[in-house]
PDB file of N, CA and C in Angstrom:
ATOM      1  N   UNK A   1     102.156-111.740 212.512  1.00  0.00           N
ATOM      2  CA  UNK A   1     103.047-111.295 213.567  1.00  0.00           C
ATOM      3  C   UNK A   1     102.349-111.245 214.916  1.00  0.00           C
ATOM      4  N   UNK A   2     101.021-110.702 214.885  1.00  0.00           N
ATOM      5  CA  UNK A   2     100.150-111.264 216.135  1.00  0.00           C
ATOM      6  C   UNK A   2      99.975-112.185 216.845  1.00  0.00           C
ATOM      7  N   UNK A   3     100.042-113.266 216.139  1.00  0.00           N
ATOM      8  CA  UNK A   3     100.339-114.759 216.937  1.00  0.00           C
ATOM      9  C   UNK A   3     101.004-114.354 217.856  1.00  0.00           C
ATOM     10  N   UNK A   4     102.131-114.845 217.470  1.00  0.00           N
ATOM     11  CA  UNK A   4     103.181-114.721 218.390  1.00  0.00           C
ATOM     12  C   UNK A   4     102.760-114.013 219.725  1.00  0.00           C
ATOM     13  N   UNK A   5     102.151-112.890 219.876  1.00  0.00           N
ATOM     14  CA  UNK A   5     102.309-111.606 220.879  1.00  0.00           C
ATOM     15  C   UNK A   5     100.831-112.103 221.316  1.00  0.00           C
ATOM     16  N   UNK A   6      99.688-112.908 220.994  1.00  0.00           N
ATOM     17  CA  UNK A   6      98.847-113.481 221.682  1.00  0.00           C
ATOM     18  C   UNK A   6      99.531-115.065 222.087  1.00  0.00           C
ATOM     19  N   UNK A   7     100.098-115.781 221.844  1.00  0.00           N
ATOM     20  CA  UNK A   7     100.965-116.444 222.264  1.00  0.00           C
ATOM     21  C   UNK A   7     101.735-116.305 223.724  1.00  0.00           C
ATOM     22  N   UNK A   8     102.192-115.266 223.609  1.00  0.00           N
ATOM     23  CA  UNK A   8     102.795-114.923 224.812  1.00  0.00           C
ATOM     24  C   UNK A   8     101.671-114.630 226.149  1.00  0.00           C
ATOM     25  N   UNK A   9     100.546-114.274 225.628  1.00  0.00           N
ATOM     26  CA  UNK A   9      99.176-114.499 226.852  1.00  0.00           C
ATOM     27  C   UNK A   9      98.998-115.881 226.953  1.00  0.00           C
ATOM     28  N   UNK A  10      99.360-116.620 226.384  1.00  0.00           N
ATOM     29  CA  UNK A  10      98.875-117.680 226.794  1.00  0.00           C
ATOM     30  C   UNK A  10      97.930-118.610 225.340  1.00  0.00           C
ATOM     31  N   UNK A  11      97.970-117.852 224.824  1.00  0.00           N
ATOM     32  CA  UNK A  11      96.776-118.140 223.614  1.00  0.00           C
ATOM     33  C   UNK A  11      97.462-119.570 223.198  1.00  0.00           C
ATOM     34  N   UNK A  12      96.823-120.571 222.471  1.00  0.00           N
ATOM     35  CA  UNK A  12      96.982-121.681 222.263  1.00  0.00           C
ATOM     36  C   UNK A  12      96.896-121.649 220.896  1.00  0.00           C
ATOM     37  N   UNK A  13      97.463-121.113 219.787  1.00  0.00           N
ATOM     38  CA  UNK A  13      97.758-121.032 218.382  1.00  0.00           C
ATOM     39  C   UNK A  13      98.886-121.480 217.668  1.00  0.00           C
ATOM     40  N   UNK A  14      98.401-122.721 216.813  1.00  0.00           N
ATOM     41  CA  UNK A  14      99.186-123.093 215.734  1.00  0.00           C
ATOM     42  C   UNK A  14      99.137-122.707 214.160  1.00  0.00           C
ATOM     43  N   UNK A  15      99.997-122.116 213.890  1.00  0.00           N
ATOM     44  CA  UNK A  15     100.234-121.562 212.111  1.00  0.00           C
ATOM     45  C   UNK A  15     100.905-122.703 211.486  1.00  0.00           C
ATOM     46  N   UNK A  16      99.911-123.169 210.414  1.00  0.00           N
ATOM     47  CA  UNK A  16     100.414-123.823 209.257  1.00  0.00           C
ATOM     48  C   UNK A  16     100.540-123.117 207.922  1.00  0.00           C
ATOM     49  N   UNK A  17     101.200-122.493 207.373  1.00  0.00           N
ATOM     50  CA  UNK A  17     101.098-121.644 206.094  1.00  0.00           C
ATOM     51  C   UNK A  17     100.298-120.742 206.824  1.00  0.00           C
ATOM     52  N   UNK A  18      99.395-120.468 205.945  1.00  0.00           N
ATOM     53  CA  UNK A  18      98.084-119.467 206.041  1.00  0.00           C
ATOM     54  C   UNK A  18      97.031-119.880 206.724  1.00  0.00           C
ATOM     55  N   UNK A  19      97.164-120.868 207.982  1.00  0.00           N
ATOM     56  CA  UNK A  19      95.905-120.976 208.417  1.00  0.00           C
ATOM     57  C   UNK A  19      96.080-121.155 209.853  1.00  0.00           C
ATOM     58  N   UNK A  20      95.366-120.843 210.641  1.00  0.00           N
ATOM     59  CA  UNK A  20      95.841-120.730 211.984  1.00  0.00           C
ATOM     60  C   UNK A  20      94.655-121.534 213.075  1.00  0.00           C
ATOM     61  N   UNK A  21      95.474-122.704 213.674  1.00  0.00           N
ATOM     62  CA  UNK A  21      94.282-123.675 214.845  1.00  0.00           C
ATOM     63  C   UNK A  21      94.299-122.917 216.201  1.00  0.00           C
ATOM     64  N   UNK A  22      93.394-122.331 216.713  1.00  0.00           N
ATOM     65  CA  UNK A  22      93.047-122.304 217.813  1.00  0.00           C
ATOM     66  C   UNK A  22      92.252-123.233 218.537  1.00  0.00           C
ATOM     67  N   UNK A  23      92.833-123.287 219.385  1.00  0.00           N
ATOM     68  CA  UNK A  23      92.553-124.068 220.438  1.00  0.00           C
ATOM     69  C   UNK A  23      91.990-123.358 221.962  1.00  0.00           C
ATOM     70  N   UNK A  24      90.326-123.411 221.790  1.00  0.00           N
ATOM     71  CA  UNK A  24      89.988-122.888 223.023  1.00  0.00           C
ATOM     72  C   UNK A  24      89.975-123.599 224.520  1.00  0.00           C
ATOM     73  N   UNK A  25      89.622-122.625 225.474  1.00  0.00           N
ATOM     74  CA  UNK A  25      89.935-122.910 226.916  1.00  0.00           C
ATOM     75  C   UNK A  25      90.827-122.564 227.494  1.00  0.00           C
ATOM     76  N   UNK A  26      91.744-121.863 227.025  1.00  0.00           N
ATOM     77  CA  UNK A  26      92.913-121.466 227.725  1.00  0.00           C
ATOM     78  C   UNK A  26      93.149-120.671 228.546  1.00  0.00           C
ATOM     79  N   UNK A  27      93.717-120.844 229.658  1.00  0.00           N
ATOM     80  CA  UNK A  27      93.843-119.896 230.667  1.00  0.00           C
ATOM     81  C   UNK A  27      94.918-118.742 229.883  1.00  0.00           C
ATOM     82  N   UNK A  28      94.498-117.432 229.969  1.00  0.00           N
ATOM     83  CA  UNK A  28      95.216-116.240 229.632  1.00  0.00           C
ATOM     84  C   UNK A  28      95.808-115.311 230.648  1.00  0.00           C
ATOM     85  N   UNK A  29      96.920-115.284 230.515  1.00  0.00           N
ATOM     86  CA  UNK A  29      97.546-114.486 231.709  1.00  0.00           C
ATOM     87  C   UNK A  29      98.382-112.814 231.377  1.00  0.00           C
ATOM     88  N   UNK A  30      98.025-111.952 231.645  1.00  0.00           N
ATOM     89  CA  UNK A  30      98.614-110.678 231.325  1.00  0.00           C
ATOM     90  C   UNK A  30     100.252-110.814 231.178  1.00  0.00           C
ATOM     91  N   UNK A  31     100.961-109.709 230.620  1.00  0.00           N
ATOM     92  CA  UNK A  31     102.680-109.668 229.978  1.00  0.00           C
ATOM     93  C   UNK A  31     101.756-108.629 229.173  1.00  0.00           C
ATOM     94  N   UNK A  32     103.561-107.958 229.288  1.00  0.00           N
ATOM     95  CA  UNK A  32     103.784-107.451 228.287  1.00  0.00           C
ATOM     96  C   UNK A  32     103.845-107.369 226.407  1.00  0.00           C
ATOM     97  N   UNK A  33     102.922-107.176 225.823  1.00  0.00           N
ATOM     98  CA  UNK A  33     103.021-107.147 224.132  1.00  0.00           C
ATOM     99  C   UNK A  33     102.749-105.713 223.702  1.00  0.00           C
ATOM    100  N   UNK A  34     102.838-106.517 222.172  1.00  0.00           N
ATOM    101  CA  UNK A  34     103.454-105.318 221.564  1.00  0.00           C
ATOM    102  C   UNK A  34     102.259-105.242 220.266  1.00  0.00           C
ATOM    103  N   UNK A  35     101.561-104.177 219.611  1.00  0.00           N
ATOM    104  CA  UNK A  35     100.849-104.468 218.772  1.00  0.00           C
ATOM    105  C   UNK A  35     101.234-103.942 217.374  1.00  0.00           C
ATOM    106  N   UNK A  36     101.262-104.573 216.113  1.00  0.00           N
ATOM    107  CA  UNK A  36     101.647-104.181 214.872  1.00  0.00           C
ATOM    108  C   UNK A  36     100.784-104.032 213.840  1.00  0.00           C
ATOM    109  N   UNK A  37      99.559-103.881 214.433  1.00  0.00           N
ATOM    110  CA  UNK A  37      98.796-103.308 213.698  1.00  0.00           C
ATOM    111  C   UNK A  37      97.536-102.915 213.780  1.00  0.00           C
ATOM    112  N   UNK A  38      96.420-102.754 213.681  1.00  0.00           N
ATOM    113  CA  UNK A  38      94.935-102.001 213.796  1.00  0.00           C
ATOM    114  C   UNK A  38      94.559-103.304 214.446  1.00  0.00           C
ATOM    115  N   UNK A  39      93.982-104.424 213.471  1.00  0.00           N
ATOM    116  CA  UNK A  39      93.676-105.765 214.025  1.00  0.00           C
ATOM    117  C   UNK A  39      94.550-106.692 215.017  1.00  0.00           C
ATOM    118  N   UNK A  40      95.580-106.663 214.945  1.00  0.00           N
ATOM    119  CA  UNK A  40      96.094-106.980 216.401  1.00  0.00           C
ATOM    120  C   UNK A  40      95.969-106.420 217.316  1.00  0.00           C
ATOM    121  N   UNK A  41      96.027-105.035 217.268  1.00  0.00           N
ATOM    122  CA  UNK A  41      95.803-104.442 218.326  1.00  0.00           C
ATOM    123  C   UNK A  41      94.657-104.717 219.119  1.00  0.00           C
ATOM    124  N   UNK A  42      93.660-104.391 218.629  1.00  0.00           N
ATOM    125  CA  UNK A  42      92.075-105.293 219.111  1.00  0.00           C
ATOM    126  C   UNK A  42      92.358-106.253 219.703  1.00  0.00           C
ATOM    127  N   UNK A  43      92.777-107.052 218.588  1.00  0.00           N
ATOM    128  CA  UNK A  43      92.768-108.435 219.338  1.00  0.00           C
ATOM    129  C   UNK A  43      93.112-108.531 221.078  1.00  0.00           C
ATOM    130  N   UNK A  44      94.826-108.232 220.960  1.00  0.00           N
ATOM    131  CA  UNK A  44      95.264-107.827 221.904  1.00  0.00           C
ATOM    132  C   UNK A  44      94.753-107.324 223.337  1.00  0.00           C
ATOM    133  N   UNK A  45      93.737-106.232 222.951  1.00  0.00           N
ATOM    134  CA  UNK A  45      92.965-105.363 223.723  1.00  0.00           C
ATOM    135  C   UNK A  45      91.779-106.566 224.513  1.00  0.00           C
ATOM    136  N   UNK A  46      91.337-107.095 223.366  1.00  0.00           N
ATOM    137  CA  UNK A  46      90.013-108.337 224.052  1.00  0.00           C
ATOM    138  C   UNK A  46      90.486-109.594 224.463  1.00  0.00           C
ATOM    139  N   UNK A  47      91.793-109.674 224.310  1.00  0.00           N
ATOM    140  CA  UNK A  47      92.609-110.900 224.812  1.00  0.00           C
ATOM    141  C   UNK A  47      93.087-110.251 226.252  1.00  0.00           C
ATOM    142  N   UNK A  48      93.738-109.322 226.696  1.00  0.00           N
ATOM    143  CA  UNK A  48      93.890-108.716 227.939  1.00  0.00           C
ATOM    144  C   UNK A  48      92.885-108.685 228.914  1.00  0.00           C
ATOM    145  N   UNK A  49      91.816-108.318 228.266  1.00  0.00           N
ATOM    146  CA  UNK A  49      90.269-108.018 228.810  1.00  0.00           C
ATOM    147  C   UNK A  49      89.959-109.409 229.519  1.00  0.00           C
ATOM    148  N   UNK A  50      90.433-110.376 229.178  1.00  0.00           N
ATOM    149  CA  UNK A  50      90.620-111.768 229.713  1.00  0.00           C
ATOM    150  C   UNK A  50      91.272-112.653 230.412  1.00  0.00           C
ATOM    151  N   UNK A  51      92.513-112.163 230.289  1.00  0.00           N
ATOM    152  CA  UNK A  51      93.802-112.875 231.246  1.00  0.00           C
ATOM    153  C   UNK A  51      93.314-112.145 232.327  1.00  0.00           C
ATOM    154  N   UNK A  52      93.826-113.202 233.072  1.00  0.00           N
ATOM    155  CA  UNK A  52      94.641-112.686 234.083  1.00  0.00           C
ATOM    156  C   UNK A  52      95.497-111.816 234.858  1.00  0.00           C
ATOM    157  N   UNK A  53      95.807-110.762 235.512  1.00  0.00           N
ATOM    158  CA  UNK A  53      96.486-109.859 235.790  1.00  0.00           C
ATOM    159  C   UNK A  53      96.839-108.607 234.976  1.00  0.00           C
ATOM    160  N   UNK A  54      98.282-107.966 234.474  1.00  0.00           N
ATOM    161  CA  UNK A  54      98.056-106.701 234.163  1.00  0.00           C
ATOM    162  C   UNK A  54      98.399-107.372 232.302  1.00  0.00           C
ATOM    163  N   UNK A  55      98.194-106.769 231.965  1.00  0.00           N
ATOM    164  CA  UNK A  55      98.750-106.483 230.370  1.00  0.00           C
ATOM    165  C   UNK A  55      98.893-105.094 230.117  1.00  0.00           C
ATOM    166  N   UNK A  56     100.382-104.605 229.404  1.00  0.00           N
ATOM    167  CA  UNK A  56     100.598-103.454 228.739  1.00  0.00           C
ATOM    168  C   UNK A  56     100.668-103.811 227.497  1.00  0.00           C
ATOM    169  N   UNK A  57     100.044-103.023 226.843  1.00  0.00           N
ATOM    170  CA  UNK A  57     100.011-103.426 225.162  1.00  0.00           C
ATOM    171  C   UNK A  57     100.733-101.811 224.818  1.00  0.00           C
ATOM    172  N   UNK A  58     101.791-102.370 224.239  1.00  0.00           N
ATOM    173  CA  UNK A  58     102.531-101.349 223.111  1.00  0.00           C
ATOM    174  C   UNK A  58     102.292-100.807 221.910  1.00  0.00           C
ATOM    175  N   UNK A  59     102.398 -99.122 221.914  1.00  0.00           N
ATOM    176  CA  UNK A  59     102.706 -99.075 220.581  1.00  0.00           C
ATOM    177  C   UNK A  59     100.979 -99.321 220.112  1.00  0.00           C
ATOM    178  N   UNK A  60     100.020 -98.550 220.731  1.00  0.00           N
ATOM    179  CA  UNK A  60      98.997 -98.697 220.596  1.00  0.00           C
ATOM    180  C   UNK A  60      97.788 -97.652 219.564  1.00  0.00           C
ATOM    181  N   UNK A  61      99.331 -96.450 218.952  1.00  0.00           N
ATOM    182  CA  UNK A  61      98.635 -95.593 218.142  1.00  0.00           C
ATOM    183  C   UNK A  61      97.930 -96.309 216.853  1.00  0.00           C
ATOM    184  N   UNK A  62      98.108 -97.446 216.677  1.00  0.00           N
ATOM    185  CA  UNK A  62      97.180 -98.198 215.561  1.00  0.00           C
ATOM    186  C   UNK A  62      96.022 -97.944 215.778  1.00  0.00           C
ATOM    187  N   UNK A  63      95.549 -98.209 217.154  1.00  0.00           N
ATOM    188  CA  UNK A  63      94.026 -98.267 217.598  1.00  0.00           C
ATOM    189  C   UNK A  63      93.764 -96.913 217.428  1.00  0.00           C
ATOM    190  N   UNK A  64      94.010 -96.077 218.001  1.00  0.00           N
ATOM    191  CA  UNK A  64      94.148 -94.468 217.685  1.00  0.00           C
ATOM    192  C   UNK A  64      93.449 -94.338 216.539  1.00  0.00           C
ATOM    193  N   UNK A  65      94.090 -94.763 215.172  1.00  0.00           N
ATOM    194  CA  UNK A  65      93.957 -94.718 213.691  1.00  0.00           C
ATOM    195  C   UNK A  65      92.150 -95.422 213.666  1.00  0.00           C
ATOM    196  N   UNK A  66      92.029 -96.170 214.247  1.00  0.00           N
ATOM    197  CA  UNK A  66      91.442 -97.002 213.726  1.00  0.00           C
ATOM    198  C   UNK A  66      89.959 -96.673 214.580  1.00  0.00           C
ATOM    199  N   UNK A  67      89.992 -96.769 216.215  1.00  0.00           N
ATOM    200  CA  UNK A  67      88.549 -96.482 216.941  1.00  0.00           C
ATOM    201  C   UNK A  67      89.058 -95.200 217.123  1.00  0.00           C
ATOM    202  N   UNK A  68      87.626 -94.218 217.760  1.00  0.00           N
ATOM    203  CA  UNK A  68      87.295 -93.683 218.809  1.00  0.00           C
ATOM    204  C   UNK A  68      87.214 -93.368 219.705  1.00  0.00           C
ATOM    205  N   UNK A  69      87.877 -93.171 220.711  1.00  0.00           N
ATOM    206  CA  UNK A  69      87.792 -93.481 222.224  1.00  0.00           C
ATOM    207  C   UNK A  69      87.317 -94.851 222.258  1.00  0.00           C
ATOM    208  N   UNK A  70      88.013 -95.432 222.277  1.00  0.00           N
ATOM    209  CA  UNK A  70      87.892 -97.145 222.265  1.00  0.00           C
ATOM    210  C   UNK A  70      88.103 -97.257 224.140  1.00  0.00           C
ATOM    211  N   UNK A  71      89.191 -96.959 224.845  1.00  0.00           N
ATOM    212  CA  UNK A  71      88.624 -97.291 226.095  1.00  0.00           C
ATOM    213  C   UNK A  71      88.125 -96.975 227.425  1.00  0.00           C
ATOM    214  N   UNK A  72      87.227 -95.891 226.694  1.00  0.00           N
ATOM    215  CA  UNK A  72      86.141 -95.068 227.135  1.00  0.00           C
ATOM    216  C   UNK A  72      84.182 -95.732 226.957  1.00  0.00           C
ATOM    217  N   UNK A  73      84.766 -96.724 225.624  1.00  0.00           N
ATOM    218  CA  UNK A  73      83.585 -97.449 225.026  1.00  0.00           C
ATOM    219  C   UNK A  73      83.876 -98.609 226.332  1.00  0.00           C
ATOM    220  N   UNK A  74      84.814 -99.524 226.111  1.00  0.00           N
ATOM    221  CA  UNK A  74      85.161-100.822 227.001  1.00  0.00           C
ATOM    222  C   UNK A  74      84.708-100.342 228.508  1.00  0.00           C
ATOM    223  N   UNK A  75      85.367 -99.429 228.488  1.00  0.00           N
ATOM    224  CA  UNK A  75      84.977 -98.565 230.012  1.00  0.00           C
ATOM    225  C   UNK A  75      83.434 -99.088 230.527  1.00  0.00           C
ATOM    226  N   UNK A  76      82.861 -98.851 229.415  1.00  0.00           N
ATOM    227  CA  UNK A  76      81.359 -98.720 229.580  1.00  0.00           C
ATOM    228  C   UNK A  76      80.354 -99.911 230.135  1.00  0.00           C
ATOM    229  N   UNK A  77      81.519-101.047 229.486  1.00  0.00           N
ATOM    230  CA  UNK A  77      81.314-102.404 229.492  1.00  0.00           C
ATOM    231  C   UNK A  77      81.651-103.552 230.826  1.00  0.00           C
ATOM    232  N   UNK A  78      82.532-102.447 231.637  1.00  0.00           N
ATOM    233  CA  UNK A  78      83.242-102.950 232.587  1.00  0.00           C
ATOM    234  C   UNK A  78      84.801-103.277 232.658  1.00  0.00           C
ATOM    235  N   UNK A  79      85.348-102.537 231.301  1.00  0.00           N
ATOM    236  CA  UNK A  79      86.709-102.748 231.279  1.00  0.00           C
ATOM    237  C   UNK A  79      87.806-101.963 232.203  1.00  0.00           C
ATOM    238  N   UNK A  80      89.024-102.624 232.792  1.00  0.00           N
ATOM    239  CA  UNK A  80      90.048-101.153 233.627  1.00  0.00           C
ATOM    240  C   UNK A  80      90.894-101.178 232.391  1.00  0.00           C
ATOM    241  N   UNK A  81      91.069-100.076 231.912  1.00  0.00           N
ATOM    242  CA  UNK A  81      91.493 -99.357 230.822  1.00  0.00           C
ATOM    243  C   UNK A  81      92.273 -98.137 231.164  1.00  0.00           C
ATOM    244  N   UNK A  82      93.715 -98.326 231.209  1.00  0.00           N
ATOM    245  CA  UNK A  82      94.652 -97.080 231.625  1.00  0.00           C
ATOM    246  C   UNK A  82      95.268 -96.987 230.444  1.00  0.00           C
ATOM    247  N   UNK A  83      95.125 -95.304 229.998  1.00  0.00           N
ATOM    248  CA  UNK A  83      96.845 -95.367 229.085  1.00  0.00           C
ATOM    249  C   UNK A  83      97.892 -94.466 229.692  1.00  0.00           C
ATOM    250  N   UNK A  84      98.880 -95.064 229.814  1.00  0.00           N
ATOM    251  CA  UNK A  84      99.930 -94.505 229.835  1.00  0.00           C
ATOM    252  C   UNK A  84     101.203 -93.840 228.769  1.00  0.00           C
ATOM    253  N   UNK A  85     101.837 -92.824 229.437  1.00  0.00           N
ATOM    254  CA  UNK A  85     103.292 -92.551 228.892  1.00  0.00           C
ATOM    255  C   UNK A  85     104.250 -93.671 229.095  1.00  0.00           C
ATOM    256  N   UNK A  86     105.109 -93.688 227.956  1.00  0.00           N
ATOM    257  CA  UNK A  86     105.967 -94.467 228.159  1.00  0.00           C
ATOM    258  C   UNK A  86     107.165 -93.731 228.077  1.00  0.00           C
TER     259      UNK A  86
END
């Protein structure tokens, strides 16, 4: 279900059954997604960290479950990391 919602950055991914071609180089551009699970969410998070402009990632209590103050760590790294109310 992640595809799709890295897709919408821009990501360059084809699903055949169970296996998925990426295709690097792609310019990534911030939008709105949505995350459905612990590992998408990440993903999500280090795919934003990359585009272009803003990204809101939804629905982000997975990560919650899963890190630590996760973007307090990124923080550290040079990430802009806001959370908001929705």
């Amino acid at each position: 279900m992640h595809v799709s919602e890295l897709q919408r950055l821009g990501a360059d991914i084809k699903l055949n059954g169970h296996v998925a071609s990426i295709k690097g180089a792609t310019k990534l551009s911030g939008t709105d997604v949505m995350a459905t699970d612990l590992r998408a969410s990440s993903a999500l998070v280090l795919a934003a960290m990359v585009a272009e402009g803003e990204t809101s990632i939804h629905r982000i209590y997975h990560l919650d479950r899963g890190y630590e103050k996760l973007e307090k760590k990124l923080e550290a790294v040079g990430a802009k990391i806001e959370r908001l109310k929705e």
